[in-house]
Amino acid sequence: MSLETKTYTFDELENKYRNFYAPAYEIYIDGSNIVTESMAIPSITVTTSVEPKANYVDFSVKNAYDIVKRDFKWLAEYFVLGKTLEVKMGYTDKLKTVFYGIITSVTADYPAQGHPTLRVKGMDKSTLMMKGSKAGYWIDKKYSDVAKEIGQKYVPKVIVDDTQTVIGTIDQKGMSDYKFLRYLALMCNYDFFLVGKTMYFRKPLTGTSSVLTLSYGQNLRSFATDMNLADQITKVTVRGWDDKQQKPIVASATEITKLGSGSKTGKDLLKTHGEFEENIGANVDSVEEAKAKAEAVMNERAMKLVSGHGETIGLPEICAGRYIKLEGLGKVLNQPYYITSSTHRIDASGYTTTFKVQGNAVG
């Protein structure tokens, strides 16, 4: 499981999923499809995210308790902490993997009335990255070298873009591997997240082709957005100290890489009111590293200009880390957006997908 790069039309997906008839899912535990065991699972929810939290799945089994034997079925065979967990969603027999990870929580509920039930939760491999604190230390390495080395301990596939700049010393300082990789990504304005068995440590605005286009009033059921200047700035300056040459290290950034055709970024909107600079003290070894840090903060802030959330019919292709184009919102907001999280839910009402997005330009 990894990010696709293909762009679909809504009609293509409607045809692929046979007019979205009969929502379906499969749950595999250590490779065994438990749906064939006639388990009563009234709903299942999968959430993926590029934000600093693990992707997760959540479902309950209503008929897990055997009243005669007074014991849970499947508890010892399938619902064992640490077992691999894969979820596929779609329609009829057209299913796509939307989650891969491990079982992290099994809750047995014995109510005052009614039958006992089991609730199962799973998280992707990033939950393992979050455990413990490490004392890693690297000399004359690039951030991308370190990210690749750490990522390979957890997942079989690591996609890493070269960060180019060699750093004198890189110290993990007791952080968990996950927190440390988030820190490295922030230092160089990279995206860091997991999709199934694949870890990404990549340049921002990579693979910006939209997964599909949704139009409000047609296939975009609802959408709400917030355009906000609260986190916007016009310049970032990073300051450090060169111990060898005993002189300051200073670098600044003002440019923003725009997403979509919007003409105005947060910086553009602020400039009529003056200059708003943020100064940051950082432990950097060179002007190049300080410049990368300044650009990272500038672009990270810029992506907070526009945020929104929407809902559509269940579409497994909508995944955090990809981009989506939205139309029918008016000239200012008809733009491609970065999907920061997606939630897929199948229950008695059908299959729905909700998602959160960000953008850095309007107009």
Short mmCIF file of C-alpha atoms in Angstrom, two decimals:
data_model
loop_
_atom_site.label_atom_id
_atom_site.label_comp_id
_atom_site.label_asym_id
_atom_site.label_seq_id
_atom_site.Cartn_x
_atom_site.Cartn_y
_atom_site.Cartn_z
CA MET A 1 0.00 0.00 0.00
CA SER A 2 1.39 3.38 -1.08
CA LEU A 3 0.20 6.68 -2.53
CA GLU A 4 -1.14 6.50 -6.06
CA THR A 5 -0.33 9.20 -8.61
CA LYS A 6 -3.23 8.57 -10.98
CA THR A 7 -5.94 11.17 -11.60
CA TYR A 8 -9.53 9.93 -11.92
CA THR A 9 -12.74 11.48 -13.15
CA PHE A 10 -15.79 11.00 -10.98
CA ASP A 11 -17.47 9.15 -13.85
CA GLU A 12 -14.57 6.68 -14.00
CA LEU A 13 -14.96 5.89 -10.31
CA GLU A 14 -18.73 5.65 -10.63
CA ASN A 15 -18.27 3.12 -13.42
CA LYS A 16 -15.53 1.23 -11.55
CA TYR A 17 -17.71 0.90 -8.45
CA ARG A 18 -20.90 0.08 -10.39
CA ASN A 19 -22.78 3.26 -9.53
CA PHE A 20 -21.61 2.96 -5.91
CA TYR A 21 -23.98 0.07 -5.32
CA ALA A 22 -23.55 -2.17 -2.25
CA PRO A 23 -20.75 -0.74 -0.03
CA ALA A 24 -18.41 -3.49 1.13
CA TYR A 25 -15.28 -4.06 3.20
CA GLU A 26 -12.85 -6.80 4.10
CA ILE A 27 -10.75 -7.07 7.26
CA TYR A 28 -7.61 -9.19 7.21
CA ILE A 29 -5.86 -10.22 10.42
CA ASP A 30 -2.49 -11.86 9.81
CA GLY A 31 -3.70 -12.49 6.25
CA SER A 32 -7.04 -14.13 7.16
CA ASN A 33 -10.26 -12.46 5.99
CA ILE A 34 -12.40 -12.37 9.13
CA VAL A 35 -15.50 -11.23 7.22
CA THR A 36 -15.93 -14.87 6.18
CA GLU A 37 -16.43 -15.76 9.86
CA SER A 38 -19.94 -14.19 9.86
CA MET A 39 -18.99 -11.53 12.38
CA ALA A 40 -21.60 -8.83 13.01
CA ILE A 41 -19.70 -5.58 12.48
CA PRO A 42 -22.27 -2.75 12.26
CA SER A 43 -19.73 -0.07 11.34
CA ILE A 44 -16.05 0.42 10.57
CA THR A 45 -14.06 3.66 10.44
CA VAL A 46 -10.60 4.26 8.95
CA THR A 47 -8.75 7.58 9.28
CA THR A 48 -5.50 8.48 7.52
CA SER A 49 -3.54 11.64 8.21
CA VAL A 50 -0.32 13.50 7.44
CA GLU A 51 -0.68 15.30 10.76
CA PRO A 52 1.40 14.19 13.78
CA LYS A 53 -0.72 11.19 14.72
CA ALA A 54 -1.07 7.58 13.64
CA ASN A 55 -3.52 6.36 11.02
CA TYR A 56 -6.15 4.20 12.70
CA VAL A 57 -9.09 1.85 12.28
CA ASP A 58 -11.98 1.27 14.72
CA PHE A 59 -14.74 -1.35 14.65
CA SER A 60 -16.92 -3.40 17.02
CA VAL A 61 -18.05 -7.02 16.87
CA LYS A 62 -21.57 -7.41 18.25
CA ASN A 63 -21.89 -11.21 18.09
CA ALA A 64 -18.49 -12.11 19.52
CA TYR A 65 -19.88 -13.50 22.78
CA ASP A 66 -21.07 -17.11 23.00
CA ILE A 67 -23.87 -17.11 25.61
CA VAL A 68 -23.77 -20.89 26.03
CA LYS A 69 -20.01 -21.16 26.56
CA ARG A 70 -19.95 -17.79 28.34
CA ASP A 71 -16.84 -16.84 26.44
CA PHE A 72 -15.76 -14.67 23.51
CA LYS A 73 -15.36 -16.23 20.10
CA TRP A 74 -12.38 -15.14 17.98
CA LEU A 75 -10.62 -13.40 20.87
CA ALA A 76 -7.75 -15.88 21.09
CA GLU A 77 -7.62 -16.63 17.37
CA TYR A 78 -7.92 -13.23 15.71
CA PHE A 79 -8.17 -10.28 18.07
CA VAL A 80 -4.68 -10.53 19.51
CA LEU A 81 -2.66 -7.40 20.26
CA GLY A 82 0.15 -6.88 17.77
CA LYS A 83 -1.30 -8.95 14.93
CA THR A 84 -1.23 -7.32 11.49
CA LEU A 85 -4.46 -5.66 10.40
CA GLU A 86 -5.45 -4.70 6.85
CA VAL A 87 -8.72 -3.09 5.77
CA LYS A 88 -10.11 -2.85 2.25
CA MET A 89 -13.14 -0.75 1.30
CA GLY A 90 -15.21 -0.22 -1.81
CA TYR A 91 -18.33 -1.61 -3.43
CA THR A 92 -19.39 -5.20 -4.21
CA ASP A 93 -16.13 -6.96 -5.17
CA LYS A 94 -14.21 -3.80 -6.16
CA LEU A 95 -12.19 -3.13 -3.01
CA LYS A 96 -9.08 -1.07 -2.30
CA THR A 97 -6.74 -1.20 0.70
CA VAL A 98 -7.25 1.88 2.89
CA PHE A 99 -5.37 0.78 6.01
CA TYR A 100 -2.45 -1.43 7.02
CA GLY A 101 -1.07 -1.67 10.54
CA ILE A 102 -1.39 -3.68 13.74
CA ILE A 103 -4.04 -4.32 16.40
CA THR A 104 -3.30 -1.91 19.25
CA SER A 105 -6.43 -2.16 21.44
CA VAL A 106 -9.10 -4.76 22.17
CA THR A 107 -11.87 -3.76 24.58
CA ALA A 108 -14.40 -6.22 26.03
CA ASP A 109 -17.63 -4.56 27.15
CA TYR A 110 -19.96 -6.41 29.54
CA PRO A 111 -23.11 -4.23 29.77
CA ALA A 112 -25.81 -4.42 32.47
CA GLN A 113 -28.28 -5.35 29.73
CA GLY A 114 -27.63 -7.02 26.40
CA HIS A 115 -24.75 -9.16 25.21
CA PRO A 116 -21.03 -8.45 25.72
CA THR A 117 -19.22 -7.01 22.69
CA LEU A 118 -15.66 -6.51 21.49
CA ARG A 119 -14.22 -3.25 20.19
CA VAL A 120 -11.05 -3.45 18.13
CA LYS A 121 -8.70 -0.61 17.24
CA GLY A 122 -5.59 -0.62 15.10
CA MET A 123 -2.87 1.85 14.19
CA ASP A 124 -0.29 1.96 11.44
CA LYS A 125 3.43 1.38 12.02
CA SER A 126 3.96 5.01 13.05
CA THR A 127 2.62 4.00 16.48
CA LEU A 128 5.77 1.89 16.90
CA MET A 129 7.91 4.86 15.85
CA MET A 130 6.34 6.88 18.67
CA LYS A 131 7.51 4.52 21.41
CA GLY A 132 10.57 5.10 23.56
CA SER A 133 13.32 7.69 23.38
CA LYS A 134 16.48 7.25 21.34
CA ALA A 135 20.03 8.56 21.55
CA GLY A 136 20.92 8.61 17.86
CA TYR A 137 23.90 10.69 16.71
CA TRP A 138 25.13 11.23 13.16
CA ILE A 139 28.20 13.05 11.80
CA ASP A 140 28.41 14.55 8.30
CA LYS A 141 25.08 13.16 7.13
CA LYS A 142 22.10 14.61 5.28
CA TYR A 143 18.68 14.69 6.90
CA SER A 144 17.47 12.39 4.11
CA ASP A 145 20.19 9.83 4.98
CA VAL A 146 19.04 9.76 8.59
CA ALA A 147 15.35 9.57 7.64
CA LYS A 148 16.00 6.61 5.35
CA GLU A 149 18.03 4.78 7.99
CA ILE A 150 15.32 5.18 10.64
CA GLY A 151 12.40 4.45 8.32
CA GLN A 152 13.85 1.14 7.14
CA LYS A 153 13.61 -0.20 10.69
CA TYR A 154 9.82 -0.02 10.55
CA VAL A 155 8.52 -0.43 6.98
CA PRO A 156 9.79 -2.31 3.91
CA LYS A 157 9.49 0.67 1.55
CA VAL A 158 10.93 4.14 2.18
CA ILE A 159 10.54 6.97 -0.33
CA VAL A 160 12.97 9.76 0.54
CA ASP A 161 13.83 12.90 -1.44
CA ASP A 162 17.47 13.97 -1.15
CA THR A 163 17.92 16.99 1.15
CA GLN A 164 21.35 17.72 -0.44
CA THR A 165 22.93 19.65 2.46
CA VAL A 166 25.42 17.69 4.60
CA ILE A 167 25.00 18.52 8.29
CA GLY A 168 28.01 18.42 10.62
CA THR A 169 26.20 16.82 13.56
CA ILE A 170 22.64 15.54 13.90
CA ASP A 171 21.57 14.68 17.46
CA GLN A 172 18.32 12.86 18.26
CA LYS A 173 18.43 14.20 21.83
CA GLY A 174 16.24 11.54 23.41
CA MET A 175 13.30 11.96 21.04
CA SER A 176 11.24 9.04 19.76
CA ASP A 177 11.95 8.11 16.15
CA TYR A 178 8.60 9.58 15.09
CA LYS A 179 9.10 12.90 16.87
CA PHE A 180 12.65 13.09 15.53
CA LEU A 181 11.57 12.50 11.93
CA ARG A 182 8.87 15.16 12.36
CA TYR A 183 11.59 17.49 13.61
CA LEU A 184 13.86 16.75 10.63
CA ALA A 185 10.95 17.27 8.24
CA LEU A 186 10.20 20.64 9.82
CA MET A 187 13.86 21.68 9.58
CA CYS A 188 13.85 21.25 5.80
CA ASN A 189 10.14 21.82 5.02
CA TYR A 190 9.52 18.20 4.03
CA ASP A 191 6.40 16.11 4.30
CA PHE A 192 6.76 13.08 6.57
CA PHE A 193 4.03 10.46 6.91
CA LEU A 194 3.22 6.77 6.45
CA VAL A 195 0.83 5.12 4.01
CA GLY A 196 0.49 1.44 4.82
CA LYS A 197 3.89 -0.21 4.37
CA THR A 198 5.50 2.91 2.88
CA MET A 199 7.16 5.86 4.62
CA TYR A 200 7.41 9.21 2.85
CA PHE A 201 10.00 11.88 3.58
CA ARG A 202 9.51 14.16 0.61
CA LYS A 203 9.65 17.69 -0.71
CA PRO A 204 6.44 19.70 -0.25
CA LEU A 205 4.03 20.07 -3.16
CA THR A 206 5.23 16.76 -4.61
CA GLY A 207 2.88 14.85 -6.89
CA THR A 208 0.39 17.70 -6.97
CA SER A 209 -1.85 16.10 -9.59
CA SER A 210 -5.34 15.95 -8.07
CA VAL A 211 -6.74 12.50 -7.32
CA LEU A 212 -10.06 13.77 -8.71
CA THR A 213 -12.29 16.84 -9.00
CA LEU A 214 -15.38 17.22 -6.82
CA SER A 215 -18.04 19.83 -7.48
CA TYR A 216 -20.31 21.32 -4.82
CA GLY A 217 -23.97 20.64 -5.59
CA GLN A 218 -23.06 17.50 -7.54
CA ASN A 219 -20.67 15.03 -5.91
CA LEU A 220 -19.28 17.24 -3.12
CA ARG A 221 -22.03 16.91 -0.52
CA SER A 222 -20.75 19.60 1.83
CA PHE A 223 -17.71 21.79 2.34
CA ALA A 224 -16.70 24.44 4.88
CA THR A 225 -13.58 26.56 4.69
CA ASP A 226 -11.73 29.13 6.76
CA MET A 227 -9.39 31.73 5.24
CA ASN A 228 -7.30 33.11 8.07
CA LEU A 229 -4.32 35.47 8.40
CA ALA A 230 -3.57 34.51 12.02
CA ASP A 231 -0.42 32.47 11.21
CA GLN A 232 0.73 34.41 8.15
CA ILE A 233 4.02 36.33 7.95
CA THR A 234 5.98 38.11 5.23
CA LYS A 235 9.51 37.01 6.15
CA VAL A 236 11.36 34.49 8.29
CA THR A 237 14.93 34.99 9.51
CA VAL A 238 16.90 32.20 11.17
CA ARG A 239 19.89 33.08 13.35
CA GLY A 240 22.56 30.75 14.67
CA TRP A 241 26.23 30.77 15.68
CA ASP A 242 29.25 29.30 13.92
CA ASP A 243 31.45 27.91 16.71
CA LYS A 244 34.40 27.26 14.38
CA GLN A 245 34.54 30.71 12.82
CA GLN A 246 33.06 32.51 15.83
CA LYS A 247 30.54 34.51 13.84
CA PRO A 248 26.75 34.67 13.41
CA ILE A 249 24.89 32.54 10.89
CA VAL A 250 21.94 34.41 9.38
CA ALA A 251 19.57 33.51 6.54
CA SER A 252 16.11 34.69 5.51
CA ALA A 253 13.20 33.51 3.36
CA THR A 254 10.32 35.42 1.79
CA GLU A 255 9.24 33.23 -1.14
CA ILE A 256 6.26 30.88 -1.06
CA THR A 257 5.67 28.00 -3.47
CA LYS A 258 2.04 28.45 -4.44
CA LEU A 259 -0.43 25.60 -4.77
CA GLY A 260 -2.93 26.05 -7.60
CA SER A 261 -3.82 29.16 -9.58
CA GLY A 262 -4.67 31.42 -6.65
CA SER A 263 -3.07 34.82 -7.13
CA LYS A 264 -2.60 35.83 -3.49
CA THR A 265 -0.77 34.14 -0.63
CA GLY A 266 -0.92 35.20 2.99
CA LYS A 267 2.25 37.23 2.47
CA ASP A 268 0.62 39.11 -0.43
CA LEU A 269 -2.45 39.90 1.64
CA LEU A 270 -0.34 41.19 4.55
CA LYS A 271 2.05 43.36 2.54
CA THR A 272 -0.44 46.22 2.24
CA HIS A 273 -0.31 46.51 6.03
CA GLY A 274 3.46 46.38 6.42
CA GLU A 275 6.24 43.86 6.95
CA PHE A 276 5.78 41.09 9.52
CA GLU A 277 9.00 39.22 10.15
CA GLU A 278 9.57 36.24 12.42
CA ASN A 279 13.04 35.78 13.89
CA ILE A 280 14.04 32.31 15.01
CA GLY A 281 17.08 31.21 16.97
CA ALA A 282 18.25 27.77 15.86
CA ASN A 283 21.15 25.36 16.27
CA VAL A 284 22.36 25.43 12.66
CA ASP A 285 25.82 24.65 11.25
CA SER A 286 25.76 26.67 8.04
CA VAL A 287 24.01 29.42 6.10
CA GLU A 288 22.54 26.72 3.84
CA GLU A 289 20.97 24.94 6.80
CA ALA A 290 19.64 28.23 8.18
CA LYS A 291 18.18 29.09 4.76
CA ALA A 292 16.45 25.71 4.53
CA LYS A 293 15.01 26.20 8.01
CA ALA A 294 13.73 29.69 7.11
CA GLU A 295 12.11 28.42 3.91
CA ALA A 296 10.55 25.56 5.85
CA VAL A 297 8.90 27.84 8.39
CA MET A 298 7.76 30.29 5.70
CA ASN A 299 6.04 27.61 3.64
CA GLU A 300 4.64 25.74 6.64
CA ARG A 301 2.97 28.96 7.83
CA ALA A 302 1.73 29.72 4.31
CA MET A 303 -0.21 26.43 4.17
CA LYS A 304 -2.31 27.60 7.12
CA LEU A 305 -3.92 30.36 5.05
CA VAL A 306 -6.80 28.14 3.93
CA SER A 307 -8.23 25.15 5.78
CA GLY A 308 -11.42 23.25 5.15
CA HIS A 309 -13.35 20.02 5.51
CA GLY A 310 -15.77 18.27 3.19
CA GLU A 311 -17.89 15.17 2.66
CA THR A 312 -18.61 13.04 -0.37
CA ILE A 313 -19.81 9.54 -1.20
CA GLY A 314 -17.37 6.83 -0.12
CA LEU A 315 -14.28 6.96 -2.33
CA PRO A 316 -11.28 4.83 -1.26
CA GLU A 317 -9.03 6.86 -3.57
CA ILE A 318 -9.26 9.93 -1.31
CA CYS A 319 -6.19 9.56 0.88
CA ALA A 320 -4.14 11.89 3.08
CA GLY A 321 -1.01 13.03 1.28
CA ARG A 322 -2.68 13.51 -2.11
CA TYR A 323 -4.32 16.58 -3.63
CA ILE A 324 -7.93 17.16 -4.61
CA LYS A 325 -9.53 19.82 -6.79
CA LEU A 326 -12.77 21.41 -5.63
CA GLU A 327 -15.19 23.30 -7.87
CA GLY A 328 -18.55 25.00 -7.50
CA LEU A 329 -17.21 27.07 -4.59
CA GLY A 330 -16.76 30.33 -6.49
CA LYS A 331 -13.78 31.98 -8.18
CA VAL A 332 -11.78 32.57 -5.00
CA LEU A 333 -12.00 29.01 -3.66
CA ASN A 334 -12.09 26.89 -6.82
CA GLN A 335 -8.60 25.49 -6.25
CA PRO A 336 -6.61 22.31 -5.73
CA TYR A 337 -6.05 21.52 -2.06
CA TYR A 338 -3.71 19.30 -0.07
CA ILE A 339 -5.54 16.46 1.72
CA THR A 340 -4.28 16.42 5.32
CA SER A 341 -6.66 13.71 6.55
CA SER A 342 -9.41 11.44 5.27
CA THR A 343 -11.98 9.34 7.11
CA HIS A 344 -13.77 6.41 5.50
CA ARG A 345 -16.84 5.03 7.27
CA ILE A 346 -19.19 2.20 6.36
CA ASP A 347 -22.31 1.70 8.47
CA ALA A 348 -26.06 1.11 8.08
CA SER A 349 -26.38 4.44 6.26
CA GLY A 350 -23.84 3.49 3.59
CA TYR A 351 -20.27 4.51 2.79
CA THR A 352 -19.11 8.10 3.27
CA THR A 353 -15.74 9.82 3.00
CA THR A 354 -14.92 13.00 4.89
CA PHE A 355 -11.66 14.88 4.45
CA LYS A 356 -9.65 17.88 5.65
CA VAL A 357 -7.62 20.11 3.35
CA GLN A 358 -5.15 22.99 3.34
CA GLY A 359 -4.12 25.58 0.77
CA ASN A 360 -1.79 28.57 0.56
CA ALA A 361 -3.35 30.82 -2.11
CA VAL A 362 -6.73 32.35 -2.93
CA GLY A 363 -8.24 34.58 -5.58
#
